[in-house]
Each structure stands twice: as C-alpha cells, then as structure tokens.
CSV table of C-alpha atoms in Angstrom, one decimal:
chain,number,residue,atom,x,y,z
A,11,LYS,CA,11.7,13.9,10.5
A,12,ALA,CA,9.2,15.0,8.2
A,13,GLY,CA,7.1,11.9,6.4
A,14,VAL,CA,6.3,11.5,3.1
A,15,THR,CA,3.9,14.4,1.7
A,16,GLN,CA,2.2,15.0,-0.8
A,17,THR,CA,0.4,17.8,-2.4
A,18,PRO,CA,-2.2,18.6,-2.9
A,19,ARG,CA,-4.5,17.0,-0.3
A,20,TYR,CA,-7.7,17.4,-2.7
A,21,LEU,CA,-8.0,18.2,-6.0
A,22,ILE,CA,-11.6,18.8,-8.2
A,23,LYS,CA,-11.0,18.8,-12.0
A,24,THR,CA,-13.2,18.7,-15.3
A,25,ARG,CA,-13.2,15.7,-17.1
A,26,GLY,CA,-11.1,16.7,-20.3
A,27,GLN,CA,-8.4,18.2,-18.6
A,28,GLN,CA,-5.0,17.4,-16.9
A,29,VAL,CA,-3.3,17.2,-13.6
A,30,THR,CA,-0.2,17.1,-11.5
A,31,LEU,CA,0.3,15.1,-8.2
A,32,SER,CA,3.5,15.9,-6.2
A,33,CYS,CA,5.3,13.8,-3.9
A,34,SER,CA,8.1,14.4,-1.7
A,35,PRO,CA,9.6,11.6,-0.2
A,36,ILE,CA,11.2,11.4,3.3
A,37,SER,CA,15.0,12.8,3.5
A,38,GLY,CA,17.3,10.4,2.2
A,39,HIS,CA,14.7,7.9,0.3
A,40,ARG,CA,15.3,7.1,-3.3
A,41,SER,CA,12.6,4.8,-4.3
A,42,VAL,CA,9.3,6.8,-4.8
A,43,SER,CA,6.3,4.4,-6.1
A,44,TRP,CA,2.5,5.3,-6.6
A,45,TYR,CA,-0.7,3.9,-6.3
A,46,GLN,CA,-4.4,4.7,-6.9
A,47,GLN,CA,-7.1,3.6,-4.7
A,48,THR,CA,-10.9,3.6,-5.2
A,49,PRO,CA,-14.0,1.3,-4.3
A,50,GLY,CA,-14.1,-0.4,-6.6
A,51,GLN,CA,-10.6,-1.8,-7.8
A,52,GLY,CA,-9.0,-1.2,-4.2
A,53,LEU,CA,-5.4,-0.1,-4.3
A,54,GLN,CA,-3.9,-0.9,-7.3
A,55,PHE,CA,0.4,0.0,-8.4
A,56,LEU,CA,1.0,2.7,-10.8
A,57,PHE,CA,4.6,3.0,-11.2
A,58,GLU,CA,8.1,3.3,-9.1
A,59,TYR,CA,11.1,5.6,-9.8
A,60,PHE,CA,14.2,5.4,-8.8
A,61,SER,CA,17.3,7.4,-9.0
A,62,GLU,CA,14.8,9.2,-12.2
A,63,THR,CA,14.2,6.1,-14.0
A,64,GLN,CA,11.0,4.2,-14.2
A,65,ARG,CA,11.7,0.8,-13.4
A,66,ASN,CA,8.5,-0.8,-12.3
A,67,LYS,CA,4.9,0.1,-14.2
A,68,GLY,CA,1.4,-1.4,-13.3
A,69,ASN,CA,-1.0,-1.9,-16.4
A,70,PHE,CA,-2.5,1.7,-16.6
A,71,PRO,CA,-3.4,3.4,-19.8
A,72,GLY,CA,-0.4,6.2,-21.1
A,73,ARG,CA,-2.3,8.9,-19.9
A,74,PHE,CA,-0.6,8.4,-16.4
A,75,SER,CA,2.8,9.0,-16.7
A,76,GLY,CA,5.3,10.5,-13.7
A,77,ARG,CA,8.9,11.7,-13.5
A,78,GLN,CA,11.6,11.6,-10.6
A,79,PHE,CA,13.6,14.8,-9.6
A,80,SER,CA,17.4,14.5,-8.7
A,81,ASN,CA,16.0,15.5,-5.9
A,82,SER,CA,14.1,12.7,-5.5
A,83,ARG,CA,10.9,14.5,-5.7
A,84,SER,CA,8.2,12.6,-7.8
A,85,GLU,CA,5.4,14.1,-10.2
A,86,MET,CA,2.8,11.6,-11.6
A,87,ASN,CA,0.6,13.4,-14.5
A,88,VAL,CA,-3.0,12.3,-15.7
A,89,SER,CA,-4.1,13.9,-18.7
A,90,THR,CA,-7.1,13.9,-20.5
A,91,LEU,CA,-9.1,13.0,-17.1
A,92,GLU,CA,-12.1,10.6,-16.6
A,93,LEU,CA,-14.7,10.4,-14.3
A,94,GLY,CA,-13.0,6.9,-13.5
A,95,ASP,CA,-10.0,8.7,-12.7
A,96,SER,CA,-11.6,10.1,-9.6
A,97,ALA,CA,-9.4,8.0,-6.7
A,98,LEU,CA,-7.5,8.8,-3.7
A,99,TYR,CA,-3.4,8.4,-4.9
A,100,LEU,CA,-1.0,7.3,-2.7
A,101,CYS,CA,2.9,7.9,-2.7
A,102,ALA,CA,5.1,5.8,-1.0
A,103,SER,CA,8.9,6.1,-0.4
A,104,SER,CA,12.0,3.9,0.7
A,105,PRO,CA,15.7,4.2,1.2
A,106,HIS,CA,16.5,1.8,-1.3
A,107,ARG,CA,14.8,-0.6,-3.7
A,108,THR,CA,15.0,-3.8,-1.8
A,109,ASP,CA,14.2,-2.5,1.2
A,110,ASN,CA,10.7,-3.0,2.3
A,111,TYR,CA,11.4,-2.1,6.0
A,112,GLY,CA,11.3,1.7,4.8
A,113,TYR,CA,8.3,1.7,2.9
A,114,THR,CA,6.4,4.6,4.0
A,115,PHE,CA,3.0,6.0,2.6
A,116,GLY,CA,1.5,9.4,2.4
A,117,SER,CA,-1.0,10.7,3.1
A,118,GLY,CA,-2.2,10.7,-0.4
A,119,THR,CA,-4.2,13.2,-2.8
A,120,ARG,CA,-7.9,12.9,-3.0
A,121,LEU,CA,-8.9,13.7,-7.1
A,122,THR,CA,-12.5,14.0,-8.0
A,123,VAL,CA,-13.1,13.9,-11.9
A,124,VAL,CA,-16.6,15.8,-12.7
B,18,ALA,CA,0.4,-14.1,-11.3
B,19,GLN,CA,-0.2,-12.9,-7.5
B,20,LYS,CA,-3.3,-12.3,-5.7
B,21,VAL,CA,-4.1,-11.1,-2.0
B,22,THR,CA,-7.5,-12.5,-0.9
B,23,GLN,CA,-8.8,-10.9,2.1
B,24,ALA,CA,-12.4,-13.1,2.6
B,25,GLN,CA,-13.5,-11.0,5.3
B,26,THR,CA,-15.0,-7.5,4.3
B,27,GLU,CA,-16.3,-6.3,7.2
B,28,ILE,CA,-15.9,-7.0,10.9
B,29,SER,CA,-17.4,-6.2,14.0
B,30,VAL,CA,-16.7,-6.4,17.4
B,31,VAL,CA,-16.7,-4.8,20.6
B,32,GLU,CA,-13.9,-3.3,22.5
B,33,LYS,CA,-12.0,-6.0,24.3
B,34,GLU,CA,-12.4,-8.7,22.1
B,35,ASP,CA,-9.7,-10.4,20.2
B,36,VAL,CA,-10.1,-10.5,16.1
B,37,THR,CA,-8.6,-12.4,13.7
B,38,LEU,CA,-8.0,-10.7,9.9
B,39,ASP,CA,-7.7,-13.5,7.6
B,40,CYS,CA,-5.2,-12.9,4.3
B,41,VAL,CA,-4.2,-15.6,1.5
B,42,TYR,CA,-2.1,-15.0,-1.2
B,43,GLU,CA,-0.7,-16.6,-4.2
B,44,THR,CA,2.8,-16.1,-5.8
B,45,ARG,CA,4.7,-18.7,-8.2
B,46,ASP,CA,8.0,-16.7,-6.6
B,47,THR,CA,10.3,-18.5,-4.1
B,48,THR,CA,11.5,-15.3,-2.6
B,49,TYR,CA,8.6,-12.4,-1.7
B,50,TYR,CA,7.4,-10.3,1.1
B,51,LEU,CA,4.1,-10.0,3.0
B,52,PHE,CA,2.6,-6.6,5.1
B,53,TRP,CA,-0.2,-5.8,6.8
B,54,TYR,CA,-0.8,-2.1,6.4
B,55,LYS,CA,-3.7,-0.2,8.3
B,56,GLN,CA,-5.4,2.7,7.1
B,57,PRO,CA,-6.9,5.0,9.1
B,58,PRO,CA,-10.1,7.1,8.3
B,59,SER,CA,-6.8,10.3,7.9
B,60,GLY,CA,-6.3,7.9,4.5
B,61,GLU,CA,-2.4,7.3,5.3
B,62,LEU,CA,-1.3,3.6,5.1
B,63,VAL,CA,0.7,2.6,8.3
B,64,PHE,CA,3.1,-0.1,8.5
B,65,LEU,CA,2.3,-2.8,10.6
B,66,ILE,CA,4.5,-5.7,9.7
B,67,ARG,CA,6.7,-7.0,6.7
B,68,ARG,CA,7.3,-10.8,6.3
B,69,ASN,CA,10.0,-12.5,3.8
B,70,SER,CA,9.5,-16.3,2.8
B,71,PHE,CA,11.8,-17.3,4.4
B,72,ASP,CA,11.1,-16.5,7.6
B,73,GLU,CA,8.2,-18.6,8.9
B,74,GLN,CA,8.0,-17.2,12.3
B,75,ASN,CA,5.0,-15.9,14.2
B,76,GLU,CA,5.7,-12.7,15.6
B,77,ILE,CA,4.1,-10.8,18.0
B,78,SER,CA,4.4,-7.1,18.8
B,79,GLY,CA,2.0,-5.6,22.1
B,80,ARG,CA,-1.6,-6.4,21.0
B,81,TYR,CA,-0.7,-7.7,17.7
B,82,SER,CA,0.3,-11.3,16.4
B,83,TRP,CA,0.9,-12.3,12.7
B,84,ASN,CA,0.6,-16.0,12.0
B,85,PHE,CA,2.5,-17.1,8.7
B,86,GLN,CA,2.1,-20.6,7.0
B,87,LYS,CA,3.4,-21.2,3.9
B,88,SER,CA,1.8,-24.5,4.0
B,89,THR,CA,-1.7,-23.0,3.1
B,90,SER,CA,-0.2,-19.7,1.9
B,91,SER,CA,-1.7,-17.9,4.7
B,92,PHE,CA,-0.5,-14.5,6.5
B,93,ASN,CA,-3.2,-13.7,9.5
B,94,PHE,CA,-3.3,-11.2,11.8
B,95,THR,CA,-5.2,-10.9,15.2
B,96,ILE,CA,-5.7,-7.9,17.6
B,97,THR,CA,-5.6,-9.2,21.4
B,98,ALA,CA,-7.9,-6.7,23.5
B,99,SER,CA,-9.4,-4.7,20.9
B,100,GLN,CA,-9.5,-1.1,21.4
B,101,VAL,CA,-12.0,1.6,19.9
B,102,VAL,CA,-8.4,3.3,18.2
B,103,ASP,CA,-8.1,-0.3,16.2
B,104,SER,CA,-11.5,0.6,13.8
B,105,ALA,CA,-9.7,1.0,9.9
B,106,VAL,CA,-9.3,-0.9,7.2
B,107,TYR,CA,-6.4,-2.8,7.4
B,108,PHE,CA,-4.5,-4.4,4.1
B,109,CYS,CA,-2.5,-7.6,3.3
B,110,ALA,CA,-0.1,-7.1,0.6
B,111,LEU,CA,2.6,-9.2,-1.1
B,112,SER,CA,5.5,-8.1,-3.1
B,113,GLU,CA,7.5,-10.6,-5.0
B,114,ALA,CA,11.3,-10.0,-5.6
B,115,SER,CA,11.5,-10.4,-9.2
B,116,ASN,CA,9.8,-7.1,-9.3
B,117,TYR,CA,12.7,-5.7,-6.5
B,118,GLY,CA,10.0,-5.7,-4.1
B,119,GLN,CA,8.7,-2.6,-5.2
B,120,ASN,CA,5.1,-3.4,-6.6
B,121,PHE,CA,3.0,-4.3,-4.0
B,122,VAL,CA,-0.1,-6.4,-4.7
B,123,PHE,CA,-2.7,-5.5,-2.1
B,124,GLY,CA,-5.8,-7.3,-1.1
B,125,PRO,CA,-9.0,-5.8,-1.3
B,126,GLY,CA,-8.8,-4.7,2.5
B,127,THR,CA,-10.8,-5.6,6.0
B,128,ARG,CA,-12.6,-3.2,7.2
B,129,LEU,CA,-12.6,-3.2,11.2
B,130,SER,CA,-15.0,-1.6,13.4
B,131,VAL,CA,-14.7,-1.9,17.1
B,132,LEU,CA,-17.3,-0.9,19.1
B,133,PRO,CA,-17.2,0.2,22.7
C-alpha cells in the first residue's frame, strides 16, 4: 500500500513569504502529526490532527498553523518565513490516536528560506 | 517534563562488529511508550520498535535487540554483526499516554557509520 506522501519534496522560499506543505496519510489513517527537523534543535513536534481537529500542539509560534481535511489529508502553513524556518518537515500518520504501531513517517519536505 | 538523551553523537564501527546505541529517558507519566526510529539519507523515519512502560521484556528481531530497563530509565538498542546498510541516524523517542501517545519527544540521534 502507498505510504505517507509529502509534497513538495523540496522548496525554496524568500524570507517574509508564506508556504504551504501537504501531507497525504496512508489510506484509512485518521491521525496526522507534523514535526520539524533542524540540525540545531533536532526533531520537534509541531501539531497533531485527528478527525479534522487539532488535538495537540507543540511549542511553536502562531506563524505555524495546520489543518486537516475530511479525507484526512493535512496541510501545514508557515507565514512570514524566517531564515530559521529552514528545515526538514516530516509528517506522520496512524490509524488511531493511540495506535502507535501504525505511526508511519513520510520522506519529508525540505524547506530552504533565503 | 519529558526528555530523551542519546549521549553518543556519532559511532563508527567496522562491518560485522556489534554496536549498542544508548537511550536514557525522563518522564513523570507511569504510562508511556518508547520507540526507536532509523533515518537513512533519504530522510524518511523508519519505525523499528515500540515498547510500552508495562512491558520490560527484552526483544530480539533478527540482528536487532532492545534492552528496556525501567530501573535506569534506559532503552538501549544493539545491532549484532553490523552491515554497511545499517549506516543511518538512529533516534530514540518517548511519548506519554497523557498526550494520547501522539506527541513524540525525540532524542538528538546517534549517527552510526558502518565501514566495509
């Protein structure tokens, strides 16, 4: 079966712009989480969506937002980009909120802010 | 607060050597989950194992084995007879039941290089 699909794979944006990243979970998975990975801070939890509702949020400024659609696909948006937002953004999906066995990650979107 | 420490930043071994990756965690929850993930150069995090706080049984899966010890808050990972394909960054992670197990805290990772 298809895995977690993230688009685009690579993105270059200018400081001050905004960006939208997309994540298509594995079919049947209802929980989608987002993580930011940087060399300095490592992997950090951004937020988690289940049934179109944000259930958990990490410690990130309001410039980072997300949403989940009725088909479980999710998008995250970063407004007013800063150089420090350059990172690999990873999405993960699982069938249920408490089913960690099914927690599968995508290959990520590498965002470069110049 | 939850925290995961992986003291080994980088490890280099020669193929066929055994290698152990250390993981120490902190949590106030009595119910929690521990994970190991592998990140090859492609960037995707590959799930290796999940352990819940009530299951202290060690596990062996092929060349991989895991030693979970609640008394020392450690969840160490051993690769036996390492191979070049094992070269990757390995992350230990913790999630607490109070967060419905969905908010992972990752350790900083250990970069393993297996030389031919």
